[in-house]
Backbone as XML, in Angstrom:
<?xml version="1.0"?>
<chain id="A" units="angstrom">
  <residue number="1" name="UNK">
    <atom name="N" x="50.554" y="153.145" z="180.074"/>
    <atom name="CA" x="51.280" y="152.744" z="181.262"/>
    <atom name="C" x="52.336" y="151.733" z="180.872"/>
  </residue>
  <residue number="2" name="UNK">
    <atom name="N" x="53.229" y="151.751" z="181.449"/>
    <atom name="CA" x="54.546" y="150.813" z="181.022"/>
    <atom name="C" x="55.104" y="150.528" z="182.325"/>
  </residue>
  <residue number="3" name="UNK">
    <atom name="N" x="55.088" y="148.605" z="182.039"/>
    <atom name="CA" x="54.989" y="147.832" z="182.759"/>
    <atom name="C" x="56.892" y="147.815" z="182.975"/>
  </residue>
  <residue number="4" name="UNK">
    <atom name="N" x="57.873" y="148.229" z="183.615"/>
    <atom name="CA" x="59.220" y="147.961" z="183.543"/>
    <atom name="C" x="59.710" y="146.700" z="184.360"/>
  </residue>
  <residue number="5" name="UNK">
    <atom name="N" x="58.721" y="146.029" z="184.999"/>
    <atom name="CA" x="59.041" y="144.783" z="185.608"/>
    <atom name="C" x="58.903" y="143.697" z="184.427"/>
  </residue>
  <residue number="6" name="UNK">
    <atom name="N" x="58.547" y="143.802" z="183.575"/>
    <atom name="CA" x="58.499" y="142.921" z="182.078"/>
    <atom name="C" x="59.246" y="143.874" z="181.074"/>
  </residue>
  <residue number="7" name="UNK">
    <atom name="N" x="60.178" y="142.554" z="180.995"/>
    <atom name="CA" x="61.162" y="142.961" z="179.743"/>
    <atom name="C" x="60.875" y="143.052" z="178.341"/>
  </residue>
  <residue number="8" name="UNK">
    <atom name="N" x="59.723" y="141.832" z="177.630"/>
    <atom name="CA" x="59.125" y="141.835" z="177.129"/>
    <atom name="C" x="58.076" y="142.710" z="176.214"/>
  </residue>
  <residue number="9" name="UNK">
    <atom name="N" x="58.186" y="143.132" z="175.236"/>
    <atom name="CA" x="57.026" y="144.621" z="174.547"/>
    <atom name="C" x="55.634" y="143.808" z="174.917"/>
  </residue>
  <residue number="10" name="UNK">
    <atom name="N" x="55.597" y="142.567" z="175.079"/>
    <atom name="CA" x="54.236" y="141.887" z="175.114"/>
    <atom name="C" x="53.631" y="141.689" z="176.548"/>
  </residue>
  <residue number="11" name="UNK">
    <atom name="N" x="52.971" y="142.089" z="176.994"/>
    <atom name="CA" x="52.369" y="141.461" z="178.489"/>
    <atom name="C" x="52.254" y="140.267" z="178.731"/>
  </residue>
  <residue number="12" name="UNK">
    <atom name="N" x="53.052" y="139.516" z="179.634"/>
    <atom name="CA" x="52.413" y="138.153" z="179.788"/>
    <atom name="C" x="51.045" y="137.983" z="180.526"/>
  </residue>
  <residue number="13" name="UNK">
    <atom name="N" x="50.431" y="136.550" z="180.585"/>
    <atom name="CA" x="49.338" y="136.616" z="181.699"/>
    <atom name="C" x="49.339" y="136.916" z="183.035"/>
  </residue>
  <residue number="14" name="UNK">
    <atom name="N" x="50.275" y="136.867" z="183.839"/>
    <atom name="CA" x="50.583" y="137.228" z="184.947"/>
    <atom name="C" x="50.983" y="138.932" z="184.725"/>
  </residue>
  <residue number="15" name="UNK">
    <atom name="N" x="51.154" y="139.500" z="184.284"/>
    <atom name="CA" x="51.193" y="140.630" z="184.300"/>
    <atom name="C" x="50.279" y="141.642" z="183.857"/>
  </residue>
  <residue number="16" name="UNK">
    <atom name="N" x="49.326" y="140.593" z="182.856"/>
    <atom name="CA" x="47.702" y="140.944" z="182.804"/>
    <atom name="C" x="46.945" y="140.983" z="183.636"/>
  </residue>
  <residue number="17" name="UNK">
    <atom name="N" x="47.050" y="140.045" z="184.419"/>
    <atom name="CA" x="46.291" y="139.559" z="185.633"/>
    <atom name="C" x="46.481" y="141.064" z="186.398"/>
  </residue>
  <residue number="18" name="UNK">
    <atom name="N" x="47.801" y="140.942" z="186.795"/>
    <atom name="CA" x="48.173" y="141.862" z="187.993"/>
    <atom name="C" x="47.416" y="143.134" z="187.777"/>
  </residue>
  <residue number="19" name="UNK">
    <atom name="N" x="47.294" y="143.705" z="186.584"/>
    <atom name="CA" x="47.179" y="145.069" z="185.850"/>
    <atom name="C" x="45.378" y="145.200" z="186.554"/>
  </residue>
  <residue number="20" name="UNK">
    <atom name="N" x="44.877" y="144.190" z="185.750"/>
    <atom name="CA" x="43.715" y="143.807" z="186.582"/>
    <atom name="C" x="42.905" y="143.963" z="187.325"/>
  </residue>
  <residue number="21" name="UNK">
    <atom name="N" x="43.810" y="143.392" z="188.739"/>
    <atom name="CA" x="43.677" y="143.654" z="189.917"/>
    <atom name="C" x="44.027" y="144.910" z="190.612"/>
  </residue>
  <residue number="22" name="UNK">
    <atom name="N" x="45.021" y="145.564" z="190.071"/>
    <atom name="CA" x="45.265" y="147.062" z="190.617"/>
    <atom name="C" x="44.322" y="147.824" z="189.969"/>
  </residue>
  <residue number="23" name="UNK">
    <atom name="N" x="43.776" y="147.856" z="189.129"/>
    <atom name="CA" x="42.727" y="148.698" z="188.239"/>
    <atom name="C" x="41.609" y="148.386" z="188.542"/>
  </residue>
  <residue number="24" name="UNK">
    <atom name="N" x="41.430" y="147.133" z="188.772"/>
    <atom name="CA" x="39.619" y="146.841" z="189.876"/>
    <atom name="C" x="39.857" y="147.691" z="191.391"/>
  </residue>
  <residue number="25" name="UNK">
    <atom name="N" x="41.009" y="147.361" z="191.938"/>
    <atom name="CA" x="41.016" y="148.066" z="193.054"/>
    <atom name="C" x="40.840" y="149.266" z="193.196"/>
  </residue>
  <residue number="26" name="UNK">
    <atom name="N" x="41.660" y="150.255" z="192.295"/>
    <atom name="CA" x="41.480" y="151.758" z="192.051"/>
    <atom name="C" x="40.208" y="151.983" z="191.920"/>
  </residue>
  <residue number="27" name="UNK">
    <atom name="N" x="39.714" y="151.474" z="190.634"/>
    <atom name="CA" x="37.892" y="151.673" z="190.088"/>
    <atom name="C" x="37.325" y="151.795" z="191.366"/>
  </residue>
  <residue number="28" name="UNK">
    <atom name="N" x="37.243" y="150.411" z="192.198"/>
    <atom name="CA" x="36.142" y="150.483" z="193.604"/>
    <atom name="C" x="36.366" y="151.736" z="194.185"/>
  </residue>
  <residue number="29" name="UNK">
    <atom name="N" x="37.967" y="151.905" z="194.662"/>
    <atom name="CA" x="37.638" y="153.028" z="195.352"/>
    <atom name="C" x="37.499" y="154.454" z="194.668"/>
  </residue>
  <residue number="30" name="UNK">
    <atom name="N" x="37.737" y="154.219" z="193.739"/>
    <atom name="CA" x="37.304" y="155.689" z="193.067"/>
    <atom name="C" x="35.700" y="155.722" z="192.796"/>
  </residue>
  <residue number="31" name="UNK">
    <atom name="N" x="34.768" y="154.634" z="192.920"/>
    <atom name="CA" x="33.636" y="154.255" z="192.758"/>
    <atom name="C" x="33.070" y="155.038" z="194.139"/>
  </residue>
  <residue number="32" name="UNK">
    <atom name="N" x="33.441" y="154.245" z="194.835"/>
    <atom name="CA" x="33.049" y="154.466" z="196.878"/>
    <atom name="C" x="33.468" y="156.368" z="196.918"/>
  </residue>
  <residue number="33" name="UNK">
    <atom name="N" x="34.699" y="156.619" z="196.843"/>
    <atom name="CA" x="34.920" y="158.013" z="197.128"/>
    <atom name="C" x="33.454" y="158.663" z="196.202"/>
  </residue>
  <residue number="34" name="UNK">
    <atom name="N" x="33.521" y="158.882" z="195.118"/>
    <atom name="CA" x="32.506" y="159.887" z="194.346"/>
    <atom name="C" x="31.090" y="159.136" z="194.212"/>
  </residue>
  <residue number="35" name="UNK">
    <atom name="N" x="30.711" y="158.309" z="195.014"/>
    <atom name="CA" x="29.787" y="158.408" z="195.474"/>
    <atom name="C" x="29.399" y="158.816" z="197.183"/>
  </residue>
  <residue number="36" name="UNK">
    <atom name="N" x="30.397" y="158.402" z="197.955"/>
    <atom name="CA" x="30.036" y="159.463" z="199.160"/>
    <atom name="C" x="30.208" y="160.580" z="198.629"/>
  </residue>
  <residue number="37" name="UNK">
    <atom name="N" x="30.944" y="161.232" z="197.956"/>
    <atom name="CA" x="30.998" y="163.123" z="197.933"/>
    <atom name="C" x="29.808" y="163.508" z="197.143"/>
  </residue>
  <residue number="38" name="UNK">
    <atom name="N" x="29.190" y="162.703" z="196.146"/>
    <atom name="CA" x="28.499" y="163.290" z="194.971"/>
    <atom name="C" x="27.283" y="161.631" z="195.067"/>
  </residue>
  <residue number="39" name="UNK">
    <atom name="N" x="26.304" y="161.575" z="195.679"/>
    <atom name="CA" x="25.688" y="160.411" z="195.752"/>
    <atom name="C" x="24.687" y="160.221" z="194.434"/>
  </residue>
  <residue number="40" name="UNK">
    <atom name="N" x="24.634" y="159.180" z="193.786"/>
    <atom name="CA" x="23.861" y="158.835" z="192.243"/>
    <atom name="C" x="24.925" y="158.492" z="191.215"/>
  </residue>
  <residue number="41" name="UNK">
    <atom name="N" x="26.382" y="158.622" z="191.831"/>
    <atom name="CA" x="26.972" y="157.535" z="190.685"/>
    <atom name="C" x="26.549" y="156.192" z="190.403"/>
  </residue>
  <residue number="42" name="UNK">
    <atom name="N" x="26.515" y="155.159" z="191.726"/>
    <atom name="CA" x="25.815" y="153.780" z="191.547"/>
    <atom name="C" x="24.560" y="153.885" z="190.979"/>
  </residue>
  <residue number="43" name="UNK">
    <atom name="N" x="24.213" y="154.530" z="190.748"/>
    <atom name="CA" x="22.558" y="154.746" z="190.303"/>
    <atom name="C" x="23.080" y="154.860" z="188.628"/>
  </residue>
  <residue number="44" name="UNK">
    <atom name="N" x="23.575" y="155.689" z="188.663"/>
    <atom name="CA" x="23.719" y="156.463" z="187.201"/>
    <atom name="C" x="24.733" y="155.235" z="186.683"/>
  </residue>
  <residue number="45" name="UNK">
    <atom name="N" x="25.470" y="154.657" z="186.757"/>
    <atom name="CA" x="26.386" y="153.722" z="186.169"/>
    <atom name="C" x="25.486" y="152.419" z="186.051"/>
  </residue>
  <residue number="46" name="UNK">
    <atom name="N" x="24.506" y="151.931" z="187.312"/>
    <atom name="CA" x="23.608" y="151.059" z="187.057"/>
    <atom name="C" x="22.831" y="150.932" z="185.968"/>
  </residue>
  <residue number="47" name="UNK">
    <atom name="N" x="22.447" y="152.639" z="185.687"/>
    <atom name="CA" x="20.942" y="152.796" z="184.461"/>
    <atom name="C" x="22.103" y="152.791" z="183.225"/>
  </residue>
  <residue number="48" name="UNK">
    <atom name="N" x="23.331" y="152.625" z="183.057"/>
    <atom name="CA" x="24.084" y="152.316" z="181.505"/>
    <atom name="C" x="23.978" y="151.241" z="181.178"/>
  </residue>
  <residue number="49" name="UNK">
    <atom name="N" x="24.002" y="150.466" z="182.186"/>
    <atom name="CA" x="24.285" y="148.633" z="181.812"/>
    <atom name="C" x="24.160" y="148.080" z="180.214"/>
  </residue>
  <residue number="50" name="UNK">
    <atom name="N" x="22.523" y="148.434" z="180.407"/>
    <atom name="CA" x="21.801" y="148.182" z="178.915"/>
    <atom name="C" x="22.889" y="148.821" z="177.531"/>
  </residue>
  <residue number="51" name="UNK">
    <atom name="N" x="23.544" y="149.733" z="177.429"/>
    <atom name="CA" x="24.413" y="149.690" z="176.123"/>
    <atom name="C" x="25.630" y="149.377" z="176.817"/>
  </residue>
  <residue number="52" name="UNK">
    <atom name="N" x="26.289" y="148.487" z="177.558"/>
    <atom name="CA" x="27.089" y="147.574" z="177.781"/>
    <atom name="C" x="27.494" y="146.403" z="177.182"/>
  </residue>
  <residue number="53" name="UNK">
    <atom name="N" x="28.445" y="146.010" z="176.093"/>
    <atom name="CA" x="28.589" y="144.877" z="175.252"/>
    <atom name="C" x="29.933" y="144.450" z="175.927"/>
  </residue>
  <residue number="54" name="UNK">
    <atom name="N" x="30.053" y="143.059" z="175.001"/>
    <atom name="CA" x="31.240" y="142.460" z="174.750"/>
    <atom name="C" x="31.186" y="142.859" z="173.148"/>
  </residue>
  <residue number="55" name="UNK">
    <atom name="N" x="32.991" y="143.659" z="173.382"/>
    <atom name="CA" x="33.315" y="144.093" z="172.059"/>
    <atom name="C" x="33.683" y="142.406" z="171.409"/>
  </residue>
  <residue number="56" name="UNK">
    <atom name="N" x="33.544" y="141.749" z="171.400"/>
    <atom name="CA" x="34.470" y="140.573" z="171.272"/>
    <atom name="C" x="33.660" y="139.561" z="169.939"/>
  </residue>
  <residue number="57" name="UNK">
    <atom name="N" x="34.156" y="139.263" z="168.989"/>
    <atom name="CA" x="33.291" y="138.918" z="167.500"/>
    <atom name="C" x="33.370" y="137.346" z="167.507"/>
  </residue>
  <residue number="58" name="UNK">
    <atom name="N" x="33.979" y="136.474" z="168.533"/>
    <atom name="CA" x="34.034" y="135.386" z="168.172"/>
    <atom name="C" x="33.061" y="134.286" z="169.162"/>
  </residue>
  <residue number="59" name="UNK">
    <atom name="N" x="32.765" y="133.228" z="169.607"/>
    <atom name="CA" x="32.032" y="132.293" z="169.862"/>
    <atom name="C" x="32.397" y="132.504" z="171.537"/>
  </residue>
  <residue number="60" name="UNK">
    <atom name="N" x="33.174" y="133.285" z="172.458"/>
    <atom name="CA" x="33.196" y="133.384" z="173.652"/>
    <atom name="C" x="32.634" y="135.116" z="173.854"/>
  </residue>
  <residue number="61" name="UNK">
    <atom name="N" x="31.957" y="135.622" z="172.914"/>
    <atom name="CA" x="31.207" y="136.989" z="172.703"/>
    <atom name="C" x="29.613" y="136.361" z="174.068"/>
  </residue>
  <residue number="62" name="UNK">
    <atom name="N" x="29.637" y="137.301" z="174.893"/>
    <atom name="CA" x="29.108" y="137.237" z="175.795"/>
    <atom name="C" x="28.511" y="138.577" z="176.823"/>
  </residue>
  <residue number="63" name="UNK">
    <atom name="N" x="27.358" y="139.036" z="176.015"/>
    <atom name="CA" x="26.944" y="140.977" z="176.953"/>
    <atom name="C" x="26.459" y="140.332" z="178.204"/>
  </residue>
  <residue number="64" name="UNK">
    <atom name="N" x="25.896" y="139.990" z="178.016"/>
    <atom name="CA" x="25.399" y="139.403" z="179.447"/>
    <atom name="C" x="26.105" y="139.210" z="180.592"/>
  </residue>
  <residue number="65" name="UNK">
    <atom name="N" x="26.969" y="138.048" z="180.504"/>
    <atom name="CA" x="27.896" y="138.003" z="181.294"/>
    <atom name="C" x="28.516" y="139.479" z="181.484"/>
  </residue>
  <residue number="66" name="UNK">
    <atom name="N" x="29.388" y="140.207" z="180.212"/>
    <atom name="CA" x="30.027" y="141.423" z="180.855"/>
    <atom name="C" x="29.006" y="142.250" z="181.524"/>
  </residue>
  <residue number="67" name="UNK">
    <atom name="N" x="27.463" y="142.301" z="181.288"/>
    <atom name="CA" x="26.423" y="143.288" z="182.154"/>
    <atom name="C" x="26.886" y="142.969" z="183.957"/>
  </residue>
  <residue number="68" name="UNK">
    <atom name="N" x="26.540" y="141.223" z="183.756"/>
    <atom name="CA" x="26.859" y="140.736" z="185.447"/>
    <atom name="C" x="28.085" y="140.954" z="185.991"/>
  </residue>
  <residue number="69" name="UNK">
    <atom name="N" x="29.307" y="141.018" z="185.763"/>
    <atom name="CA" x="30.106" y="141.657" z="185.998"/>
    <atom name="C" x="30.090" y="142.953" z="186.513"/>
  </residue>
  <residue number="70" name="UNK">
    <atom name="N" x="30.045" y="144.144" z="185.630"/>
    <atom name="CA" x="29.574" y="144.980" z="185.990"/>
    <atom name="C" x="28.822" y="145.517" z="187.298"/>
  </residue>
  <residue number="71" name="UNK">
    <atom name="N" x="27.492" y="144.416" z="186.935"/>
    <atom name="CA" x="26.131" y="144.858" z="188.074"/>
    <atom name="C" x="27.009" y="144.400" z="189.510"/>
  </residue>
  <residue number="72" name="UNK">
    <atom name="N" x="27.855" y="143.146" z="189.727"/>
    <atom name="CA" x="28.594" y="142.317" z="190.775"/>
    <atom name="C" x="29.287" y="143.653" z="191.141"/>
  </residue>
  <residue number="73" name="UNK">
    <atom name="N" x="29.941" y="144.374" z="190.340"/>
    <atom name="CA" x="31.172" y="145.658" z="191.336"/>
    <atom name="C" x="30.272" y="146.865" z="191.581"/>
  </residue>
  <residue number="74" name="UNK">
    <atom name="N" x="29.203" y="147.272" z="191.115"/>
    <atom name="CA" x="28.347" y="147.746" z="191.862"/>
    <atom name="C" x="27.773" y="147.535" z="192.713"/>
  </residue>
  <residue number="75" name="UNK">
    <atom name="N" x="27.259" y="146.551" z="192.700"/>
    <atom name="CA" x="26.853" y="145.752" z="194.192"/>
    <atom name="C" x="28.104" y="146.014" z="194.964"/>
  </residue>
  <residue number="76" name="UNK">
    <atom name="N" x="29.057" y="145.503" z="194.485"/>
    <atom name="CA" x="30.169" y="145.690" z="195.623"/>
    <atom name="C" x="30.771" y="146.812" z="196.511"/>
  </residue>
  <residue number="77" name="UNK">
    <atom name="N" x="30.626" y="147.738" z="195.427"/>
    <atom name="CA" x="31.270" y="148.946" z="195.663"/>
    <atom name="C" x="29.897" y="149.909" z="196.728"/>
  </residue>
  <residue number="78" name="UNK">
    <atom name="N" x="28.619" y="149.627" z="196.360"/>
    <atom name="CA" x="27.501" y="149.605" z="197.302"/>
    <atom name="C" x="28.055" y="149.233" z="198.560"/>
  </residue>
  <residue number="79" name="UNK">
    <atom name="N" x="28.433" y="148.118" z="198.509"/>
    <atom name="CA" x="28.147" y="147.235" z="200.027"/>
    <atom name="C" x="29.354" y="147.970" z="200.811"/>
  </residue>
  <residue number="80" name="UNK">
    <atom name="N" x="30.966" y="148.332" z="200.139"/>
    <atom name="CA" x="31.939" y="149.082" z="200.734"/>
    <atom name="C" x="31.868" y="150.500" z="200.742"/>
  </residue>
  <residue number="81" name="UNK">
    <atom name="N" x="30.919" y="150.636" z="200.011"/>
    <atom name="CA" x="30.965" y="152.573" z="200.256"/>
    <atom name="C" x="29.906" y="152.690" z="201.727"/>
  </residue>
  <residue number="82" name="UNK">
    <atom name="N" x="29.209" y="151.519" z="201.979"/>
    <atom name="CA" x="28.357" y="151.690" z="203.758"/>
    <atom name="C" x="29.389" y="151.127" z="204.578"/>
  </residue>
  <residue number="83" name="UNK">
    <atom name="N" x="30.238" y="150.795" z="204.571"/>
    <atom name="CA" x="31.246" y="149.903" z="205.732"/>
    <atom name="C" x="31.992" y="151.395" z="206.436"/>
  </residue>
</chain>
């Protein structure tokens, strides 16, 4: 994807950020849709957690945290796929 509002070859943080937030948004609802049409995605994405890492090799390396993450937009996407 190519960002043409940054001139820049490099992403700044604000344009990380943004990327982010439009891509959490999509995920949920692409989460919510295919589980009303096809119900046991939240289920089935829940039971992966466990081989869920932080690819990340240095002293802010943290699975856990990325598991809770995770488990938090399931929960979420739970609570908006009943609304």
């Amino acid at each position: 994807m190519t960002d043409t509002a940054t001139p820049s070859a490099t992403p700044t943080a604000t344009t990380v950020r943004r990327r982010e937030i439009a891509t959490e948004h999509l995920l949920f609802k692409l989460m919510e849709y295919v589980e009303n049409k096809h119900p046991g995605l939240l289920d089935f994405l829940e039971n992966s957690l466990d081989h869920l890492g932080d690819p990340a090799a240095g002293d802010d390396k943290n699975d856990e945290q990325v598991r809770e993450i995770a488990r938090r937009m399931i929960v979420g996407a739970r609570r908006e796929g009943t609304a």
